[in-house]
PDB file of C-alpha atoms and ligand atoms in Angstrom:
ATOM      1  CA  MET A  16     -30.731  29.234-182.564  1.00  0.00           C
ATOM      2  CA  GLN A  17     -31.829  32.713-181.545  1.00  0.00           C
ATOM      3  CA  SER A  18     -30.541  34.173-178.313  1.00  0.00           C
ATOM      4  CA  SER A  19     -33.790  36.079-177.896  1.00  0.00           C
ATOM      5  CA  ARG A  20     -34.877  36.985-174.416  1.00  0.00           C
ATOM      6  CA  THR A  21     -38.316  36.337-173.076  1.00  0.00           C
ATOM      7  CA  ARG A  22     -40.207  36.953-169.839  1.00  0.00           C
ATOM      8  CA  LEU A  23     -40.413  33.941-167.574  1.00  0.00           C
ATOM      9  CA  ASP A  24     -44.191  34.108-167.246  1.00  0.00           C
ATOM     10  CA  ARG A  25     -44.576  34.070-171.043  1.00  0.00           C
ATOM     11  CA  PHE A  26     -42.151  31.156-171.285  1.00  0.00           C
ATOM     12  CA  LEU A  27     -44.100  29.151-168.685  1.00  0.00           C
ATOM     13  CA  ARG A  28     -47.406  29.816-170.383  1.00  0.00           C
ATOM     14  CA  ALA A  29     -45.997  28.605-173.686  1.00  0.00           C
ATOM     15  CA  ASN A  30     -43.886  25.694-172.457  1.00  0.00           C
ATOM     16  CA  ALA A  31     -45.650  24.352-169.366  1.00  0.00           C
ATOM     17  CA  ASN A  32     -49.212  25.098-170.263  1.00  0.00           C
ATOM     18  CA  ILE A  33     -49.657  27.222-167.182  1.00  0.00           C
ATOM     19  CA  ASN A  34     -52.294  29.857-167.644  1.00  0.00           C
ATOM     20  CA  ARG A  35     -51.875  33.520-166.849  1.00  0.00           C
ATOM     21  CA  ARG A  36     -53.749  33.270-163.517  1.00  0.00           C
ATOM     22  CA  HIS A  37     -51.644  30.430-162.141  1.00  0.00           C
ATOM     23  CA  VAL A  38     -48.185  31.609-163.173  1.00  0.00           C
ATOM     24  CA  ARG A  39     -47.791  33.889-160.147  1.00  0.00           C
ATOM     25  CA  GLU A  40     -48.836  31.085-157.778  1.00  0.00           C
ATOM     26  CA  VAL A  41     -46.496  28.539-159.366  1.00  0.00           C
ATOM     27  CA  LEU A  42     -43.590  30.948-159.099  1.00  0.00           C
ATOM     28  CA  ALA A  43     -44.382  31.952-155.509  1.00  0.00           C
ATOM     29  CA  SER A  44     -44.302  28.323-154.423  1.00  0.00           C
ATOM     30  CA  GLY A  45     -40.701  27.949-155.644  1.00  0.00           C
ATOM     31  CA  ARG A  46     -41.503  25.200-158.120  1.00  0.00           C
ATOM     32  CA  VAL A  47     -39.544  26.845-160.912  1.00  0.00           C
ATOM     33  CA  THR A  48     -35.758  27.076-161.004  1.00  0.00           C
ATOM     34  CA  ILE A  49     -33.462  28.958-163.341  1.00  0.00           C
ATOM     35  CA  ASP A  50     -29.904  27.740-163.491  1.00  0.00           C
ATOM     36  CA  GLY A  51     -30.471  25.838-160.240  1.00  0.00           C
ATOM     37  CA  ILE A  52     -31.979  28.679-158.223  1.00  0.00           C
ATOM     38  CA  ALA A  53     -35.681  29.089-157.397  1.00  0.00           C
ATOM     39  CA  ALA A  54     -37.207  31.836-159.504  1.00  0.00           C
ATOM     40  CA  THR A  55     -40.094  33.772-157.979  1.00  0.00           C
ATOM     41  CA  ASP A  56     -40.086  37.057-159.878  1.00  0.00           C
ATOM     42  CA  ILE A  57     -42.783  37.168-162.541  1.00  0.00           C
ATOM     43  CA  ASN A  58     -40.863  39.860-164.405  1.00  0.00           C
ATOM     44  CA  ARG A  59     -37.737  37.766-164.633  1.00  0.00           C
ATOM     45  CA  VAL A  60     -36.266  37.626-168.142  1.00  0.00           C
ATOM     46  CA  ILE A  61     -34.567  34.499-169.453  1.00  0.00           C
ATOM     47  CA  ASP A  62     -32.720  33.645-172.652  1.00  0.00           C
ATOM     48  CA  VAL A  63     -32.420  30.445-174.676  1.00  0.00           C
ATOM     49  CA  PHE A  64     -29.431  29.333-172.607  1.00  0.00           C
ATOM     50  CA  SER A  65     -31.209  29.616-169.242  1.00  0.00           C
ATOM     51  CA  HIS A  66     -31.748  26.154-167.742  1.00  0.00           C
ATOM     52  CA  VAL A  67     -35.374  26.136-166.601  1.00  0.00           C
ATOM     53  CA  THR A  68     -37.044  23.420-164.507  1.00  0.00           C
ATOM     54  CA  LEU A  69     -40.542  22.977-163.151  1.00  0.00           C
ATOM     55  CA  ASP A  70     -41.034  20.519-160.287  1.00  0.00           C
ATOM     56  CA  GLY A  71     -37.562  19.181-161.017  1.00  0.00           C
ATOM     57  CA  LYS A  72     -38.316  18.488-164.675  1.00  0.00           C
ATOM     58  CA  THR A  73     -36.285  20.302-167.300  1.00  0.00           C
ATOM     59  CA  LEU A  74     -38.296  22.589-169.570  1.00  0.00           C
ATOM     60  CA  GLN A  75     -35.335  24.083-171.387  1.00  0.00           C
ATOM     61  CA  LYS A  76     -31.647  23.285-171.464  1.00  0.00           C
ATOM     62  CA  ASN A  77     -29.535  24.497-174.360  1.00  0.00           C
ATOM     63  CA  GLN A  78     -25.786  24.501-174.336  1.00  0.00           C
ATOM     64  CA  ARG A  79     -23.751  27.346-175.797  1.00  0.00           C
ATOM     65  CA  ARG A  80     -21.588  26.109-178.651  1.00  0.00           C
ATOM     66  CA  ASN A  81     -18.620  28.056-179.935  1.00  0.00           C
ATOM     67  CA  VAL A  82     -16.222  26.586-182.451  1.00  0.00           C
ATOM     68  CA  MET A  83     -13.112  27.769-184.303  1.00  0.00           C
ATOM     69  CA  LEU A  84     -12.244  26.476-187.745  1.00  0.00           C
ATOM     70  CA  ASN A  85      -9.050  26.920-189.719  1.00  0.00           C
ATOM     71  CA  LYS A  86     -10.796  27.678-192.994  1.00  0.00           C
ATOM     72  CA  PRO A  87      -9.085  26.465-196.150  1.00  0.00           C
ATOM     73  CA  GLN A  88      -9.462  28.046-199.600  1.00  0.00           C
ATOM     74  CA  GLY A  89     -12.306  26.951-201.849  1.00  0.00           C
ATOM     75  CA  VAL A  90     -14.962  26.602-199.160  1.00  0.00           C
ATOM     76  CA  VAL A  91     -18.029  28.816-198.782  1.00  0.00           C
ATOM     77  CA  SER A  92     -18.767  30.636-195.521  1.00  0.00           C
ATOM     78  CA  ALA A  93     -22.405  29.600-195.561  1.00  0.00           C
ATOM     79  CA  THR A  94     -24.474  26.945-193.874  1.00  0.00           C
ATOM     80  CA  ARG A  95     -25.828  25.697-197.211  1.00  0.00           C
ATOM     81  CA  ASP A  96     -24.701  25.949-200.808  1.00  0.00           C
ATOM     82  CA  HIS A  97     -25.984  24.099-203.848  1.00  0.00           C
ATOM     83  CA  LYS A  98     -22.599  24.053-205.609  1.00  0.00           C
ATOM     84  CA  ASN A  99     -19.644  24.224-203.253  1.00  0.00           C
ATOM     85  CA  LYS A 100     -18.511  22.670-200.024  1.00  0.00           C
ATOM     86  CA  THR A 101     -19.478  24.797-197.000  1.00  0.00           C
ATOM     87  CA  VAL A 102     -17.639  25.383-193.741  1.00  0.00           C
ATOM     88  CA  ILE A 103     -20.357  23.336-192.010  1.00  0.00           C
ATOM     89  CA  ASP A 104     -19.436  20.351-194.214  1.00  0.00           C
ATOM     90  CA  LEU A 105     -15.952  20.464-192.672  1.00  0.00           C
ATOM     91  CA  LEU A 106     -17.175  20.118-189.087  1.00  0.00           C
ATOM     92  CA  ASP A 107     -17.523  16.928-187.159  1.00  0.00           C
ATOM     93  CA  PHE A 108     -19.800  17.997-184.295  1.00  0.00           C
ATOM     94  CA  ASP A 109     -23.222  16.370-183.965  1.00  0.00           C
ATOM     95  CA  TYR A 110     -24.723  19.823-183.276  1.00  0.00           C
ATOM     96  CA  LYS A 111     -23.124  21.445-186.325  1.00  0.00           C
ATOM     97  CA  GLU A 112     -26.473  22.194-187.984  1.00  0.00           C
ATOM     98  CA  GLN A 113     -27.316  24.535-185.072  1.00  0.00           C
ATOM     99  CA  LEU A 114     -24.339  26.766-185.781  1.00  0.00           C
ATOM    100  CA  HIS A 115     -24.186  30.030-187.662  1.00  0.00           C
ATOM    101  CA  ILE A 116     -21.117  31.850-188.951  1.00  0.00           C
ATOM    102  CA  VAL A 117     -19.649  34.653-186.877  1.00  0.00           C
ATOM    103  CA  GLY A 118     -18.191  36.905-189.579  1.00  0.00           C
ATOM    104  CA  ARG A 119     -17.692  35.386-193.001  1.00  0.00           C
ATOM    105  CA  LEU A 120     -14.488  34.863-194.933  1.00  0.00           C
ATOM    106  CA  ASP A 121     -14.505  34.904-198.735  1.00  0.00           C
ATOM    107  CA  PHE A 122     -14.330  31.679-200.757  1.00  0.00           C
ATOM    108  CA  ASN A 123     -10.543  31.898-201.156  1.00  0.00           C
ATOM    109  CA  SER A 124      -9.723  33.485-197.801  1.00  0.00           C
ATOM    110  CA  THR A 125      -8.204  31.307-195.105  1.00  0.00           C
ATOM    111  CA  GLY A 126      -7.759  31.251-191.354  1.00  0.00           C
ATOM    112  CA  LEU A 127      -9.783  31.855-188.242  1.00  0.00           C
ATOM    113  CA  LEU A 128     -13.520  31.390-188.689  1.00  0.00           C
ATOM    114  CA  LEU A 129     -15.845  31.254-185.698  1.00  0.00           C
ATOM    115  CA  LEU A 130     -19.166  29.434-185.571  1.00  0.00           C
ATOM    116  CA  SER A 131     -21.686  29.622-182.757  1.00  0.00           C
ATOM    117  CA  ASN A 132     -25.277  29.004-181.733  1.00  0.00           C
ATOM    118  CA  ASP A 133     -25.215  32.100-179.528  1.00  0.00           C
ATOM    119  CA  GLY A 134     -26.633  35.045-181.446  1.00  0.00           C
ATOM    120  CA  ALA A 135     -25.844  37.592-178.736  1.00  0.00           C
ATOM    121  CA  TRP A 136     -22.183  36.565-178.674  1.00  0.00           C
ATOM    122  CA  SER A 137     -21.930  36.770-182.462  1.00  0.00           C
ATOM    123  CA  ARG A 138     -23.504  40.210-182.560  1.00  0.00           C
ATOM    124  CA  GLU A 139     -21.072  41.450-179.933  1.00  0.00           C
ATOM    125  CA  LEU A 140     -18.138  40.248-182.045  1.00  0.00           C
ATOM    126  CA  THR A 141     -19.344  41.381-185.440  1.00  0.00           C
ATOM    127  CA  SER A 142     -21.152  44.662-184.788  1.00  0.00           C
ATOM    128  CA  PRO A 143     -18.922  47.646-185.683  1.00  0.00           C
ATOM    129  CA  ALA A 144     -20.049  49.249-182.393  1.00  0.00           C
ATOM    130  CA  GLY A 145     -18.380  46.401-180.478  1.00  0.00           C
ATOM    131  CA  LYS A 146     -15.023  47.492-181.987  1.00  0.00           C
ATOM    132  CA  VAL A 147     -13.583  43.982-181.789  1.00  0.00           C
ATOM    133  CA  ALA A 148     -10.400  43.939-183.896  1.00  0.00           C
ATOM    134  CA  LYS A 149     -10.016  41.346-186.659  1.00  0.00           C
ATOM    135  CA  ARG A 150      -6.435  40.928-187.846  1.00  0.00           C
ATOM    136  CA  TYR A 151      -5.541  39.681-191.345  1.00  0.00           C
ATOM    137  CA  THR A 152      -2.353  38.961-193.249  1.00  0.00           C
ATOM    138  CA  VAL A 153      -2.814  40.122-196.824  1.00  0.00           C
ATOM    139  CA  GLY A 154      -0.678  39.267-199.854  1.00  0.00           C
ATOM    140  CA  LEU A 155      -0.765  41.829-202.706  1.00  0.00           C
ATOM    141  CA  GLU A 156      -0.033  41.625-206.402  1.00  0.00           C
ATOM    142  CA  SER A 157       1.895  44.943-206.451  1.00  0.00           C
ATOM    143  CA  PRO A 158       4.172  46.677-203.962  1.00  0.00           C
ATOM    144  CA  ILE A 159       2.586  48.792-201.213  1.00  0.00           C
ATOM    145  CA  ASP A 160       3.892  51.981-199.616  1.00  0.00           C
ATOM    146  CA  ASP A 161       3.197  54.290-196.683  1.00  0.00           C
ATOM    147  CA  SER A 162       0.355  56.103-198.492  1.00  0.00           C
ATOM    148  CA  TYR A 163      -1.803  53.027-197.848  1.00  0.00           C
ATOM    149  CA  ILE A 164      -1.467  53.501-194.089  1.00  0.00           C
ATOM    150  CA  ASP A 165      -3.183  56.913-194.076  1.00  0.00           C
ATOM    151  CA  ALA A 166      -5.848  55.849-196.552  1.00  0.00           C
ATOM    152  CA  PHE A 167      -6.814  52.865-194.388  1.00  0.00           C
ATOM    153  CA  GLN A 168      -6.718  54.988-191.230  1.00  0.00           C
ATOM    154  CA  ASN A 169      -8.852  57.766-192.726  1.00  0.00           C
ATOM    155  CA  GLY A 170     -11.534  55.393-193.989  1.00  0.00           C
ATOM    156  CA  MET A 171     -12.895  54.983-197.492  1.00  0.00           C
ATOM    157  CA  TYR A 172     -16.326  55.875-198.774  1.00  0.00           C
ATOM    158  CA  PHE A 173     -18.248  52.875-200.157  1.00  0.00           C
ATOM    159  CA  GLU A 174     -20.948  54.223-202.410  1.00  0.00           C
ATOM    160  CA  PHE A 175     -22.990  51.042-202.603  1.00  0.00           C
ATOM    161  CA  GLU A 176     -23.568  50.924-198.835  1.00  0.00           C
ATOM    162  CA  ASP A 177     -23.263  54.708-198.422  1.00  0.00           C
ATOM    163  CA  ILE A 178     -20.815  54.309-195.546  1.00  0.00           C
ATOM    164  CA  THR A 179     -17.275  55.375-194.769  1.00  0.00           C
ATOM    165  CA  THR A 180     -15.187  52.572-193.375  1.00  0.00           C
ATOM    166  CA  LEU A 181     -14.053  52.929-189.775  1.00  0.00           C
ATOM    167  CA  PRO A 182     -10.346  53.571-189.160  1.00  0.00           C
ATOM    168  CA  ALA A 183      -8.398  50.465-190.127  1.00  0.00           C
ATOM    169  CA  GLY A 184      -4.819  49.622-189.177  1.00  0.00           C
ATOM    170  CA  LEU A 185      -2.278  48.753-191.836  1.00  0.00           C
ATOM    171  CA  LYS A 186       1.267  47.606-191.136  1.00  0.00           C
ATOM    172  CA  ILE A 187       3.651  46.885-193.982  1.00  0.00           C
ATOM    173  CA  LEU A 188       5.286  43.499-193.364  1.00  0.00           C
ATOM    174  CA  ASP A 189       7.210  43.420-196.635  1.00  0.00           C
ATOM    175  CA  SER A 190       6.810  45.112-200.032  1.00  0.00           C
ATOM    176  CA  GLN A 191       3.817  42.940-200.975  1.00  0.00           C
ATOM    177  CA  THR A 192       2.471  41.835-197.610  1.00  0.00           C
ATOM    178  CA  ALA A 193       0.432  43.840-195.091  1.00  0.00           C
ATOM    179  CA  GLU A 194      -1.152  43.209-191.747  1.00  0.00           C
ATOM    180  CA  VAL A 195      -4.617  44.776-191.731  1.00  0.00           C
ATOM    181  CA  THR A 196      -6.797  45.301-188.668  1.00  0.00           C
ATOM    182  CA  LEU A 197     -10.511  45.992-189.063  1.00  0.00           C
ATOM    183  CA  VAL A 198     -13.251  46.514-186.488  1.00  0.00           C
ATOM    184  CA  GLU A 199     -16.010  45.798-188.984  1.00  0.00           C
ATOM    185  CA  GLY A 200     -16.593  43.364-191.807  1.00  0.00           C
ATOM    186  CA  ARG A 201     -18.071  45.001-194.883  1.00  0.00           C
ATOM    187  CA  TYR A 202     -18.593  42.922-198.010  1.00  0.00           C
ATOM    188  CA  HIS A 203     -15.148  42.147-199.542  1.00  0.00           C
ATOM    189  CA  GLN A 204     -13.858  45.024-197.461  1.00  0.00           C
ATOM    190  CA  ILE A 205     -10.130  44.368-197.667  1.00  0.00           C
ATOM    191  CA  LYS A 206     -10.203  43.561-201.376  1.00  0.00           C
ATOM    192  CA  ARG A 207     -12.184  46.715-202.089  1.00  0.00           C
ATOM    193  CA  MET A 208      -9.850  48.869-199.989  1.00  0.00           C
ATOM    194  CA  PHE A 209      -6.763  47.641-201.835  1.00  0.00           C
ATOM    195  CA  GLY A 210      -8.787  47.910-205.039  1.00  0.00           C
ATOM    196  CA  ARG A 211      -8.733  51.697-204.573  1.00  0.00           C
ATOM    197  CA  PHE A 212      -5.021  51.433-205.291  1.00  0.00           C
ATOM    198  CA  ASP A 213      -5.610  49.050-208.199  1.00  0.00           C
ATOM    199  CA  ASN A 214      -3.774  46.493-206.155  1.00  0.00           C
ATOM    200  CA  LYS A 215      -5.145  42.991-206.215  1.00  0.00           C
ATOM    201  CA  VAL A 216      -5.299  40.830-203.084  1.00  0.00           C
ATOM    202  CA  VAL A 217      -3.681  37.490-203.880  1.00  0.00           C
ATOM    203  CA  SER A 218      -4.004  35.921-200.431  1.00  0.00           C
ATOM    204  CA  LEU A 219      -6.018  36.780-197.353  1.00  0.00           C
ATOM    205  CA  HIS A 220      -5.673  35.024-194.022  1.00  0.00           C
ATOM    206  CA  ARG A 221      -7.458  35.913-190.754  1.00  0.00           C
ATOM    207  CA  ASP A 222      -5.066  35.511-187.829  1.00  0.00           C
ATOM    208  CA  SER A 223      -7.190  36.681-184.926  1.00  0.00           C
ATOM    209  CA  ILE A 224     -10.493  38.040-183.682  1.00  0.00           C
ATOM    210  CA  GLY A 225     -10.195  40.151-180.542  1.00  0.00           C
ATOM    211  CA  ASN A 226      -7.873  38.367-178.125  1.00  0.00           C
ATOM    212  CA  LEU A 227      -8.346  35.011-179.828  1.00  0.00           C
ATOM    213  CA  SER A 228      -5.710  33.802-182.290  1.00  0.00           C
ATOM    214  CA  LEU A 229      -6.095  30.902-184.647  1.00  0.00           C
ATOM    215  CA  ASP A 230      -4.866  27.754-182.909  1.00  0.00           C
ATOM    216  CA  GLU A 231      -1.682  26.833-184.765  1.00  0.00           C
ATOM    217  CA  GLY A 232      -2.309  23.198-183.930  1.00  0.00           C
ATOM    218  CA  LEU A 233      -5.268  23.138-186.310  1.00  0.00           C
ATOM    219  CA  VAL A 234      -4.340  22.273-189.867  1.00  0.00           C
ATOM    220  CA  GLN A 235      -6.533  23.740-192.599  1.00  0.00           C
ATOM    221  CA  GLY A 236     -10.010  22.282-192.448  1.00  0.00           C
ATOM    222  CA  GLU A 237      -9.707  21.310-188.773  1.00  0.00           C
ATOM    223  CA  SER A 238     -11.828  22.744-185.981  1.00  0.00           C
ATOM    224  CA  ARG A 239     -12.226  22.632-182.234  1.00  0.00           C
ATOM    225  CA  GLU A 240     -14.515  23.997-179.546  1.00  0.00           C
ATOM    226  CA  LEU A 241     -13.434  27.144-177.750  1.00  0.00           C
ATOM    227  CA  THR A 242     -12.624  26.919-174.064  1.00  0.00           C
ATOM    228  CA  ALA A 243     -14.748  28.872-171.584  1.00  0.00           C
ATOM    229  CA  ALA A 244     -11.774  31.199-170.985  1.00  0.00           C
ATOM    230  CA  GLU A 245     -11.436  31.879-174.718  1.00  0.00           C
ATOM    231  CA  VAL A 246     -15.131  32.695-175.024  1.00  0.00           C
ATOM    232  CA  ALA A 247     -15.069  34.998-172.020  1.00  0.00           C
ATOM    233  CA  GLY A 248     -11.807  36.710-172.946  1.00  0.00           C
ATOM    234  CA  ILE A 249     -12.215  37.245-176.674  1.00  0.00           C
ATOM    235  CA  SER A 250     -13.541  40.797-176.485  1.00  0.00           C
ATOM    236  CA  GLU A 251     -12.007  41.917-173.186  1.00  0.00           C
ATOM    237  CA  ALA A 252     -10.139  45.213-173.437  1.00  0.00           C
TER     238      ALA A 252
HETATM  239  N1  URA B  15     -12.133  41.249-196.492  1.00  0.00           N
HETATM  240  C1  URA B  15     -12.219  40.635-197.688  1.00  0.00           C
HETATM  241  O1  URA B  15     -12.160  41.260-198.740  1.00  0.00           O
HETATM  242  N2  URA B  15     -12.371  39.280-197.681  1.00  0.00           N
HETATM  243  C2  URA B  15     -12.409  38.536-196.562  1.00  0.00           C
HETATM  244  O2  URA B  15     -12.525  37.313-196.640  1.00  0.00           O
HETATM  245  C3  URA B  15     -12.325  39.207-195.330  1.00  0.00           C
HETATM  246  C4  URA B  15     -12.184  40.570-195.315  1.00  0.00           C
END
C-alpha cells in the first residue's frame, strides 16, 4: 500500500463520484469527516490512513500495520520468490500480503526484520538522511583489530554505486566478533566492508533498528505486531 497523499477534493471526486462543482458545497455543509472531525477545507490533504466518511458512510479506512519478525537463516527478504521461502511465508497475519519489507536482511542473516504497509514510515527508517541506526552483531572468519574502527568510521568508496559509505560504528566484542552500527543499508554493505580486509562474515544478526530491539521472546521465525509506543518511539532522538 502506498502512503501517497492526495487532496481531499480529488479524493471525493474519485471515490464518491462528486463532481468538481459540488465538492465545495458538500464540504461546506459538513457532510465529510476525516478521522472523526468535519472537514471543510477544499485544500485539505489526506493520506491512505485517513479515515474518511461522507454522510456517515466510510469511504476509506485503512489500518497501519507494523510487524517485527525474528528472521531465521535461509529465508529470502522478499514478498515473492520462485525458489525459496520468503519472510512473508513465515507470517500468520491475514493482512500479510499488504506488507512490504523495511530494510532487507540477506538470505543467511538473522534477527530483527520489520514489515509494514506504511510507506512513509519505512522511508523514514531506511533513508540514509533519516540517520536511524541499525545495530548488528557480526561474526568474522579472521581476527579483527583497531584498524577496522577507523576504516568503518571514515567510510568506504563503493565503485558500483559511486558512493562513499556514511560513518559506521564498529566495536570489537572479541577477536572475531564485532558490533556494527550503520545508518544506511547498501547492498551487502557489512559483508563488502569486511571484504576490504579480506575477512569473511560468517554470521550476521540485526539486534536493533533505532530505539527498537528485537523482542527476545520471539524465537526464530516468530513475529508480532509493534505496539503504538514502539512505532512512535523507534526513531526518536
Ligand atoms: N549487511 C550485509 O552485508 N548483509 C545484511 O544482511 C545486512 C547488512
